[in-house]
Amino acid sequence: MSVTTMARVWATSSHSGTELLMLLAIADFSDDDGRAYPAVGTLAKKCRMTDRNARLILTKLRDSKELVVRFGEGPKGANQYLIANPLKGASPLKNSSALKHVSFTPEAGFREPLKPASANTSVNRQQPSEGKKRRSRSVEKTFAEWIDVVRASGEKPISDYFTVWDYCEGIGLPAEFVELAWLKFRDRYSSDENFKGKKYADWRRAFLNAVKDNWFKLWYRNGDAFLLTTAGQQAELETRGGE
């Protein structure tokens, strides 16, 4: 824990309530520069909320410019969180507002910054990005081409793709398992010579299919719980450098 970062959050953050709680939770893991690498599930448990709610609050913090999130860009494939230094003086988001999904972010090409929207618009939150998808479906791209387009637009590939996170929350699949699947998916289509030439018009939908069908055999269901297979345990070790 960095006492310096924690004190900075208390003294200068414009947030209150659950947004401030989340920022303090991240600060609890951070170094003096405000960098931290906790899993979303860890933050959710620390703040006593669901993984999905934690992701929505992280998005609010990103939108306020007080937090930078880079999916899979931390050590050993972890998410990197950076508490802005100094914190931006953005006005707190009102409790009556929610976030509208404008396009895919953290790298997670995981778009333009998220905009606040009415709390009653959750059903329509994907309309802008879905519109973009409809216009681009006829254009198939390799994974590398898609990543270039996503990053050039300021988007992130997967972390704000609510469709996949809503699906996983609905079946109880842990966020950490989804992140492992993303890393395997990314490596397959960016590094494997047998797959680098593969083209899709909608790579996010392809990733959703990879999760739904468990392409990489990373987990299995045991009653109400999901557990890692041997392949999943190996993938987890690889993200930690074999520790």
Tab-separated table of C-alpha atoms in Angstrom:
chain	number	residue	atom	x	y	z
A	1	MET	CA	0.000	0.000	0.000
A	2	SER	CA	1.199	3.495	-0.809
A	3	VAL	CA	0.380	5.959	1.956
A	4	THR	CA	1.325	8.762	-0.441
A	5	THR	CA	-1.181	7.700	-3.092
A	6	MET	CA	-3.894	7.028	-0.521
A	7	ALA	CA	-3.413	10.494	0.993
A	8	ARG	CA	-3.497	12.055	-2.471
A	9	VAL	CA	-6.808	10.378	-3.260
A	10	TRP	CA	-8.335	11.533	0.039
A	11	ALA	CA	-7.078	15.082	-0.486
A	12	THR	CA	-7.741	15.718	-4.158
A	13	SER	CA	-10.270	13.291	-5.659
A	14	SER	CA	-13.487	14.902	-6.865
A	15	HIS	CA	-15.417	11.667	-6.272
A	16	SER	CA	-17.493	10.449	-3.364
A	17	GLY	CA	-19.451	7.322	-2.505
A	18	THR	CA	-18.656	4.107	-4.378
A	19	GLU	CA	-16.385	5.851	-6.903
A	20	LEU	CA	-14.180	7.171	-4.081
A	21	LEU	CA	-14.266	3.776	-2.379
A	22	MET	CA	-13.038	2.099	-5.572
A	23	LEU	CA	-10.265	4.654	-6.049
A	24	LEU	CA	-9.138	4.124	-2.466
A	25	ALA	CA	-9.218	0.355	-2.979
A	26	ILE	CA	-6.908	0.724	-5.977
A	27	ALA	CA	-4.668	3.079	-3.999
A	28	ASP	CA	-4.441	0.383	-1.343
A	29	PHE	CA	-2.632	-1.794	-3.910
A	30	SER	CA	-0.623	0.968	-5.579
A	31	ASP	CA	2.942	2.197	-5.477
A	32	ASP	CA	3.878	5.839	-4.869
A	33	ASP	CA	3.348	6.601	-8.568
A	34	GLY	CA	-0.269	5.414	-8.331
A	35	ARG	CA	0.237	2.185	-10.310
A	36	ALA	CA	-1.516	-1.012	-9.251
A	37	TYR	CA	-2.432	-4.383	-10.766
A	38	PRO	CA	-5.335	-5.921	-8.782
A	39	ALA	CA	-7.864	-8.157	-10.525
A	40	VAL	CA	-11.350	-6.775	-11.048
A	41	GLY	CA	-12.733	-9.563	-8.895
A	42	THR	CA	-10.356	-8.583	-6.085
A	43	LEU	CA	-11.487	-4.959	-6.267
A	44	ALA	CA	-15.128	-6.045	-6.342
A	45	LYS	CA	-14.715	-8.111	-3.189
A	46	LYS	CA	-12.795	-5.340	-1.444
A	47	CYS	CA	-15.580	-2.865	-2.248
A	48	ARG	CA	-18.335	-5.436	-1.502
A	49	MET	CA	-19.981	-5.332	-4.912
A	50	THR	CA	-20.453	-7.491	-7.997
A	51	ASP	CA	-17.774	-7.726	-10.680
A	52	ARG	CA	-20.108	-6.030	-13.160
A	53	ASN	CA	-20.745	-3.080	-10.834
A	54	ALA	CA	-17.007	-2.800	-10.230
A	55	ARG	CA	-16.416	-2.558	-13.980
A	56	LEU	CA	-19.040	0.156	-14.340
A	57	ILE	CA	-17.439	2.173	-11.549
A	58	LEU	CA	-13.986	1.703	-13.070
A	59	THR	CA	-15.409	3.075	-16.307
A	60	LYS	CA	-16.759	6.128	-14.458
A	61	LEU	CA	-13.340	6.719	-12.939
A	62	ARG	CA	-11.718	6.473	-16.374
A	63	ASP	CA	-14.256	8.895	-17.774
A	64	SER	CA	-13.444	11.404	-15.034
A	65	LYS	CA	-9.738	11.197	-15.994
A	66	GLU	CA	-8.767	10.268	-12.433
A	67	LEU	CA	-7.903	6.699	-13.433
A	68	VAL	CA	-6.211	5.145	-16.444
A	69	VAL	CA	-6.874	1.448	-17.103
A	70	ARG	CA	-4.873	-0.621	-19.586
A	71	PHE	CA	-6.274	-4.118	-19.978
A	72	GLY	CA	-3.600	-6.805	-20.040
A	73	GLU	CA	-0.756	-4.294	-20.133
A	74	GLY	CA	0.528	-4.807	-16.609
A	75	PRO	CA	3.154	-7.350	-15.508
A	76	LYS	CA	2.380	-10.912	-16.603
A	77	GLY	CA	-0.792	-9.870	-18.421
A	78	ALA	CA	-2.525	-8.161	-15.486
A	79	ASN	CA	-4.593	-5.025	-15.914
A	80	GLN	CA	-2.642	-1.870	-15.169
A	81	TYR	CA	-4.367	0.842	-13.131
A	82	LEU	CA	-2.818	4.289	-12.860
A	83	ILE	CA	-4.261	6.869	-10.491
A	84	ALA	CA	-3.680	10.224	-12.160
A	85	ASN	CA	-1.019	12.413	-10.586
A	86	PRO	CA	-2.196	14.991	-9.868
A	87	LEU	CA	-5.836	13.929	-9.879
A	88	LYS	CA	-8.000	15.806	-12.354
A	89	GLY	CA	-10.526	18.263	-11.011
A	90	ALA	CA	-13.475	16.751	-12.810
A	91	SER	CA	-16.845	17.248	-11.206
A	92	PRO	CA	-18.277	14.104	-9.581
A	93	LEU	CA	-20.747	12.087	-11.596
A	94	LYS	CA	-24.266	12.402	-10.237
A	95	ASN	CA	-25.853	9.371	-8.640
A	96	SER	CA	-28.676	9.568	-11.156
A	97	SER	CA	-26.359	9.071	-14.101
A	98	ALA	CA	-25.084	5.893	-15.664
A	99	LEU	CA	-22.665	5.188	-18.449
A	100	LYS	CA	-23.551	4.705	-22.053
A	101	HIS	CA	-21.419	2.293	-24.051
A	102	VAL	CA	-20.136	4.347	-26.961
A	103	SER	CA	-17.671	1.880	-28.342
A	104	PHE	CA	-15.280	-0.725	-27.171
A	105	THR	CA	-12.509	0.739	-24.725
A	106	PRO	CA	-9.819	-0.572	-22.442
A	107	GLU	CA	-7.666	-2.138	-25.002
A	108	ALA	CA	-9.509	-3.777	-22.972
A	109	GLY	CA	-10.094	-1.392	-28.388
A	110	PHE	CA	-10.729	-2.869	-25.466
A	111	ARG	CA	-13.354	4.260	-28.418
A	112	GLU	CA	-13.904	7.751	-27.705
A	113	PRO	CA	-14.300	8.526	-23.997
A	114	LEU	CA	-17.472	7.256	-22.412
A	115	LYS	CA	-20.234	9.826	-22.031
A	116	PRO	CA	-22.663	10.088	-19.103
A	117	ALA	CA	-26.200	9.088	-19.991
A	118	SER	CA	-29.550	8.788	-18.287
A	119	ALA	CA	-29.854	5.923	-15.813
A	120	ASN	CA	-32.821	4.651	-17.800
A	121	THR	CA	-30.769	4.094	-20.959
A	122	SER	CA	-29.006	0.901	-19.886
A	123	VAL	CA	-30.966	-1.096	-22.442
A	124	ASN	CA	-29.577	1.101	-25.204
A	125	ARG	CA	-26.039	1.446	-23.933
A	126	GLN	CA	-24.560	-0.535	-26.811
A	127	GLN	CA	-26.410	1.209	-29.609
A	128	PRO	CA	-23.525	3.443	-30.759
A	129	SER	CA	-20.982	0.608	-30.816
A	130	GLU	CA	-23.489	-1.761	-32.369
A	131	GLY	CA	-24.033	0.822	-35.095
A	132	LYS	CA	-20.326	0.899	-35.731
A	133	LYS	CA	-20.288	-2.893	-35.919
A	134	ARG	CA	-23.135	-2.963	-38.412
A	135	ARG	CA	-21.298	-0.553	-40.668
A	136	SER	CA	-18.065	-2.559	-40.435
A	137	ARG	CA	-19.417	-6.111	-40.718
A	138	SER	CA	-18.779	-6.235	-44.445
A	139	VAL	CA	-15.084	-5.448	-43.902
A	140	GLU	CA	-13.161	-8.446	-42.622
A	141	LYS	CA	-9.799	-7.806	-40.963
A	142	THR	CA	-7.019	-9.822	-39.452
A	143	PHE	CA	-6.602	-9.499	-35.699
A	144	ALA	CA	-3.548	-7.255	-36.127
A	145	GLU	CA	-5.437	-4.975	-38.527
A	146	TRP	CA	-8.386	-4.788	-36.138
A	147	ILE	CA	-6.162	-3.970	-33.148
A	148	ASP	CA	-4.496	-1.176	-35.153
A	149	VAL	CA	-7.882	0.322	-36.026
A	150	VAL	CA	-9.111	0.024	-32.452
A	151	ARG	CA	-6.056	1.642	-30.919
A	152	ALA	CA	-5.955	4.398	-33.549
A	153	SER	CA	-9.528	5.284	-32.583
A	154	GLY	CA	-8.603	5.486	-28.899
A	155	GLU	CA	-10.768	2.472	-28.085
A	156	LYS	CA	-9.961	-0.614	-26.075
A	157	PRO	CA	-10.530	-4.144	-27.354
A	158	ILE	CA	-12.510	-6.083	-24.720
A	159	SER	CA	-12.807	-4.719	-21.186
A	160	ASP	CA	-15.810	-2.481	-21.891
A	161	TYR	CA	-17.555	-5.000	-24.128
A	162	PHE	CA	-20.599	-5.307	-21.878
A	163	THR	CA	-22.052	-8.181	-23.902
A	164	VAL	CA	-19.319	-10.582	-22.836
A	165	TRP	CA	-19.247	-9.397	-19.222
A	166	ASP	CA	-23.032	-9.574	-18.879
A	167	TYR	CA	-22.959	-13.103	-20.277
A	168	CYS	CA	-20.209	-14.186	-17.891
A	169	GLU	CA	-21.883	-12.633	-14.875
A	170	GLY	CA	-25.100	-14.377	-15.853
A	171	ILE	CA	-23.500	-17.824	-15.789
A	172	GLY	CA	-21.134	-17.084	-12.898
A	173	LEU	CA	-17.879	-17.307	-14.878
A	174	PRO	CA	-15.129	-15.468	-12.934
A	175	ALA	CA	-13.674	-12.330	-14.512
A	176	GLU	CA	-10.169	-13.724	-14.097
A	177	PHE	CA	-11.070	-16.696	-16.308
A	178	VAL	CA	-12.365	-14.336	-19.006
A	179	GLU	CA	-9.119	-12.397	-18.880
A	180	LEU	CA	-7.171	-15.645	-19.305
A	181	ALA	CA	-9.339	-16.444	-22.340
A	182	TRP	CA	-8.611	-12.997	-23.800
A	183	LEU	CA	-4.861	-13.464	-23.418
A	184	LYS	CA	-5.031	-16.875	-25.130
A	185	PHE	CA	-7.285	-15.451	-27.851
A	186	ARG	CA	-4.964	-12.495	-28.417
A	187	ASP	CA	-1.870	-14.678	-28.540
A	188	ARG	CA	-3.456	-17.155	-30.963
A	189	TYR	CA	-4.447	-14.545	-33.522
A	190	SER	CA	-1.423	-12.277	-33.148
A	191	SER	CA	1.409	-14.812	-32.808
A	192	ASP	CA	0.350	-18.242	-34.068
A	193	GLU	CA	1.290	-18.600	-37.738
A	194	ASN	CA	-1.649	-20.945	-38.260
A	195	PHE	CA	-4.141	-18.270	-37.184
A	196	LYS	CA	-2.528	-14.876	-37.896
A	197	GLY	CA	-4.148	-14.707	-41.321
A	198	LYS	CA	-7.658	-15.420	-40.009
A	199	LYS	CA	-10.158	-12.635	-40.706
A	200	TYR	CA	-13.374	-11.641	-38.957
A	201	ALA	CA	-15.689	-8.708	-39.505
A	202	ASP	CA	-16.478	-8.622	-35.766
A	203	TRP	CA	-13.593	-9.692	-33.563
A	204	ARG	CA	-15.435	-8.909	-30.338
A	205	ARG	CA	-18.212	-11.268	-31.316
A	206	ALA	CA	-15.573	-13.873	-32.150
A	207	PHE	CA	-14.152	-13.490	-28.644
A	208	LEU	CA	-17.624	-13.852	-27.143
A	209	ASN	CA	-17.999	-17.114	-29.065
A	210	ALA	CA	-14.594	-18.215	-27.756
A	211	VAL	CA	-15.818	-17.656	-24.201
A	212	LYS	CA	-19.226	-19.253	-24.737
A	213	ASP	CA	-17.745	-22.363	-26.350
A	214	ASN	CA	-14.634	-22.432	-24.140
A	215	TRP	CA	-12.359	-22.691	-27.195
A	216	PHE	CA	-9.201	-23.000	-25.137
A	217	LYS	CA	-10.613	-25.507	-22.615
A	218	LEU	CA	-9.536	-23.312	-19.721
A	219	TRP	CA	-12.374	-24.150	-17.330
A	220	TYR	CA	-15.076	-26.645	-16.508
A	221	ARG	CA	-18.240	-26.456	-14.476
A	222	ASN	CA	-18.506	-28.268	-11.165
A	223	GLY	CA	-22.027	-27.776	-9.851
A	224	ASP	CA	-22.560	-24.026	-9.473
A	225	ALA	CA	-18.841	-23.218	-9.678
A	226	PHE	CA	-16.329	-22.903	-12.497
A	227	LEU	CA	-12.869	-24.385	-11.968
A	228	LEU	CA	-9.718	-24.170	-14.065
A	229	THR	CA	-8.691	-27.196	-16.097
A	230	THR	CA	-5.070	-28.254	-16.321
A	231	ALA	CA	-4.784	-26.050	-19.413
A	232	GLY	CA	-6.354	-23.172	-17.491
A	233	GLN	CA	-3.971	-23.625	-14.566
A	234	GLN	CA	-1.057	-23.624	-16.993
A	235	ALA	CA	-2.339	-20.434	-18.636
A	236	GLU	CA	-2.639	-18.813	-15.213
A	237	LEU	CA	0.933	-19.793	-14.371
A	238	GLU	CA	2.136	-18.363	-17.678
A	239	THR	CA	0.555	-14.978	-16.877
A	240	ARG	CA	2.505	-14.980	-13.616
A	241	GLY	CA	5.782	-15.914	-15.191
A	242	GLY	CA	5.659	-19.484	-13.940
A	243	GLU	CA	5.332	-18.593	-10.245
